[in-house]
Amino acid sequence: CKLPYRKIRAQPFGTMADAAPGCKVWVGGLERGTDKRDLEDLFRDSGKISNIWIARNPPGFGFVTFEDPYDAKDACKDLDGRELRGKRIRVEISHGKGGGRGGG
């Protein structure tokens, strides 16, 4: 059985598109000055992190990608509602592209 040829656009290694289902966590309510090190410090004990991305325009949210979906789930359970840099944050499993919480 031959499949039709389909050109696939290459993604750079390590992009958010590489995340396995259930491994990417949306983090909302971030203070404007929050950086990757802040999120690394907060999520470090939850499991092995493969990527962190923080929005700058508009600010206030980001994504942490874990290598294991169980670690992502545990991070949501353990860290949702915690304070980071004086603000209460939301932590949820990302559900793919789209607006609103958990998107992306």
PDB file of C-alpha atoms in Angstrom:
ATOM      1  CA  CYS A   1       0.000   0.000   0.000  1.00  0.00           C
ATOM      2  CA  LYS A   2       1.535   3.314  -1.039  1.00  0.00           C
ATOM      3  CA  LEU A   3       0.605   6.465   0.777  1.00  0.00           C
ATOM      4  CA  PRO A   4       0.370   9.726  -1.158  1.00  0.00           C
ATOM      5  CA  TYR A   5       3.418  11.954  -0.834  1.00  0.00           C
ATOM      6  CA  ARG A   6       2.867  14.790   1.597  1.00  0.00           C
ATOM      7  CA  LYS A   7       5.416  17.458   2.297  1.00  0.00           C
ATOM      8  CA  ILE A   8       5.824  18.023   6.030  1.00  0.00           C
ATOM      9  CA  ARG A   9       7.153  21.308   7.317  1.00  0.00           C
ATOM     10  CA  ALA A  10      10.100  20.696   9.616  1.00  0.00           C
ATOM     11  CA  GLN A  11       9.947  21.987  13.182  1.00  0.00           C
ATOM     12  CA  PRO A  12      13.143  22.874  15.043  1.00  0.00           C
ATOM     13  CA  PHE A  13      14.018  20.265  17.658  1.00  0.00           C
ATOM     14  CA  GLY A  14      12.712  21.135  21.106  1.00  0.00           C
ATOM     15  CA  THR A  15       9.760  23.252  20.022  1.00  0.00           C
ATOM     16  CA  MET A  16       6.457  23.190  21.872  1.00  0.00           C
ATOM     17  CA  ALA A  17       5.038  21.207  18.939  1.00  0.00           C
ATOM     18  CA  ASP A  18       7.251  18.257  19.983  1.00  0.00           C
ATOM     19  CA  ALA A  19       5.364  17.719  23.243  1.00  0.00           C
ATOM     20  CA  ALA A  20       3.694  14.347  23.672  1.00  0.00           C
ATOM     21  CA  PRO A  21       0.000  14.512  24.614  1.00  0.00           C
ATOM     22  CA  GLY A  22      -0.505  15.330  28.270  1.00  0.00           C
ATOM     23  CA  CYS A  23       3.080  16.493  28.833  1.00  0.00           C
ATOM     24  CA  LYS A  24       2.550  20.243  28.380  1.00  0.00           C
ATOM     25  CA  VAL A  25       1.261  22.321  31.298  1.00  0.00           C
ATOM     26  CA  TRP A  26      -0.299  25.783  30.989  1.00  0.00           C
ATOM     27  CA  VAL A  27       0.697  28.208  33.756  1.00  0.00           C
ATOM     28  CA  GLY A  28      -1.456  31.330  34.135  1.00  0.00           C
ATOM     29  CA  GLY A  29      -1.484  34.348  36.408  1.00  0.00           C
ATOM     30  CA  LEU A  30       2.251  34.980  36.091  1.00  0.00           C
ATOM     31  CA  GLU A  31       3.658  38.285  37.267  1.00  0.00           C
ATOM     32  CA  ARG A  32       5.103  40.382  34.420  1.00  0.00           C
ATOM     33  CA  GLY A  33       8.744  39.833  35.483  1.00  0.00           C
ATOM     34  CA  THR A  34       8.524  36.044  35.783  1.00  0.00           C
ATOM     35  CA  ASP A  35      11.333  34.303  33.911  1.00  0.00           C
ATOM     36  CA  LYS A  36      12.339  30.736  33.018  1.00  0.00           C
ATOM     37  CA  ARG A  37      14.423  30.323  36.166  1.00  0.00           C
ATOM     38  CA  ASP A  38      11.346  31.094  38.327  1.00  0.00           C
ATOM     39  CA  LEU A  39       9.392  28.325  36.612  1.00  0.00           C
ATOM     40  CA  GLU A  40      12.362  25.933  36.696  1.00  0.00           C
ATOM     41  CA  ASP A  41      12.658  26.450  40.442  1.00  0.00           C
ATOM     42  CA  LEU A  42       8.929  25.946  41.011  1.00  0.00           C
ATOM     43  CA  PHE A  43       8.495  22.862  38.797  1.00  0.00           C
ATOM     44  CA  ARG A  44      11.895  21.208  39.379  1.00  0.00           C
ATOM     45  CA  ASP A  45      10.612  18.703  41.953  1.00  0.00           C
ATOM     46  CA  SER A  46       7.678  17.668  39.763  1.00  0.00           C
ATOM     47  CA  GLY A  47       9.755  15.800  37.177  1.00  0.00           C
ATOM     48  CA  LYS A  48      12.142  16.163  34.270  1.00  0.00           C
ATOM     49  CA  ILE A  49      11.369  19.323  32.273  1.00  0.00           C
ATOM     50  CA  SER A  50      12.044  19.375  28.539  1.00  0.00           C
ATOM     51  CA  ASN A  51      10.991  22.958  27.731  1.00  0.00           C
ATOM     52  CA  ILE A  52       9.758  26.196  29.288  1.00  0.00           C
ATOM     53  CA  TRP A  53       8.173  29.052  27.345  1.00  0.00           C
ATOM     54  CA  ILE A  54       6.861  32.316  28.794  1.00  0.00           C
ATOM     55  CA  ALA A  55       4.628  34.738  26.881  1.00  0.00           C
ATOM     56  CA  ARG A  56       5.821  38.333  26.693  1.00  0.00           C
ATOM     57  CA  ASN A  57       3.132  40.036  24.612  1.00  0.00           C
ATOM     58  CA  PRO A  58       0.677  39.694  26.225  1.00  0.00           C
ATOM     59  CA  PRO A  59       2.436  38.602  29.415  1.00  0.00           C
ATOM     60  CA  GLY A  60       0.936  36.551  32.226  1.00  0.00           C
ATOM     61  CA  PHE A  61       1.135  32.937  31.086  1.00  0.00           C
ATOM     62  CA  GLY A  62       3.526  30.279  29.915  1.00  0.00           C
ATOM     63  CA  PHE A  63       4.013  26.583  29.303  1.00  0.00           C
ATOM     64  CA  VAL A  64       6.159  23.966  31.020  1.00  0.00           C
ATOM     65  CA  THR A  65       6.691  20.739  29.099  1.00  0.00           C
ATOM     66  CA  PHE A  66       7.591  17.565  30.934  1.00  0.00           C
ATOM     67  CA  GLU A  67       9.055  14.374  29.488  1.00  0.00           C
ATOM     68  CA  ASP A  68       6.409  12.268  31.246  1.00  0.00           C
ATOM     69  CA  PRO A  69       2.650  12.979  31.279  1.00  0.00           C
ATOM     70  CA  TYR A  70       2.353  11.620  34.834  1.00  0.00           C
ATOM     71  CA  ASP A  71       4.778  14.308  36.014  1.00  0.00           C
ATOM     72  CA  ALA A  72       2.695  16.971  34.253  1.00  0.00           C
ATOM     73  CA  LYS A  73      -0.467  15.700  35.936  1.00  0.00           C
ATOM     74  CA  ASP A  74       1.230  15.647  39.358  1.00  0.00           C
ATOM     75  CA  ALA A  75       2.536  19.185  38.829  1.00  0.00           C
ATOM     76  CA  CYS A  76      -1.012  20.409  38.164  1.00  0.00           C
ATOM     77  CA  LYS A  77      -2.289  18.729  41.297  1.00  0.00           C
ATOM     78  CA  ASP A  78       0.588  19.962  43.487  1.00  0.00           C
ATOM     79  CA  LEU A  79       1.121  23.494  42.175  1.00  0.00           C
ATOM     80  CA  ASP A  80      -2.275  24.829  41.066  1.00  0.00           C
ATOM     81  CA  GLY A  81      -3.170  27.746  43.341  1.00  0.00           C
ATOM     82  CA  ARG A  82       0.364  28.216  44.700  1.00  0.00           C
ATOM     83  CA  GLU A  83       1.967  31.641  44.881  1.00  0.00           C
ATOM     84  CA  LEU A  84       4.835  32.655  42.620  1.00  0.00           C
ATOM     85  CA  ARG A  85       6.429  36.081  42.967  1.00  0.00           C
ATOM     86  CA  GLY A  86       3.483  37.246  45.073  1.00  0.00           C
ATOM     87  CA  LYS A  87       0.728  36.141  42.666  1.00  0.00           C
ATOM     88  CA  ARG A  88      -1.513  33.102  42.818  1.00  0.00           C
ATOM     89  CA  ILE A  89      -0.970  30.962  39.714  1.00  0.00           C
ATOM     90  CA  ARG A  90      -3.114  28.472  37.808  1.00  0.00           C
ATOM     91  CA  VAL A  91      -1.548  25.230  36.572  1.00  0.00           C
ATOM     92  CA  GLU A  92      -3.484  23.030  34.125  1.00  0.00           C
ATOM     93  CA  ILE A  93      -2.775  20.413  31.466  1.00  0.00           C
ATOM     94  CA  SER A  94      -2.640  22.133  28.078  1.00  0.00           C
ATOM     95  CA  HIS A  95      -5.281  20.951  25.619  1.00  0.00           C
ATOM     96  CA  GLY A  96      -3.687  22.044  22.364  1.00  0.00           C
ATOM     97  CA  LYS A  97      -4.259  25.091  20.204  1.00  0.00           C
ATOM     98  CA  GLY A  98      -6.938  27.565  21.056  1.00  0.00           C
ATOM     99  CA  GLY A  99      -7.762  30.495  23.228  1.00  0.00           C
ATOM    100  CA  GLY A 100      -8.405  30.552  26.911  1.00  0.00           C
ATOM    101  CA  ARG A 101      -6.844  28.591  29.689  1.00  0.00           C
ATOM    102  CA  GLY A 102      -4.978  25.452  28.894  1.00  0.00           C
ATOM    103  CA  GLY A 103      -4.699  26.394  25.223  1.00  0.00           C
ATOM    104  CA  GLY A 104      -1.544  26.407  23.180  1.00  0.00           C
TER     105      GLY A 104
END
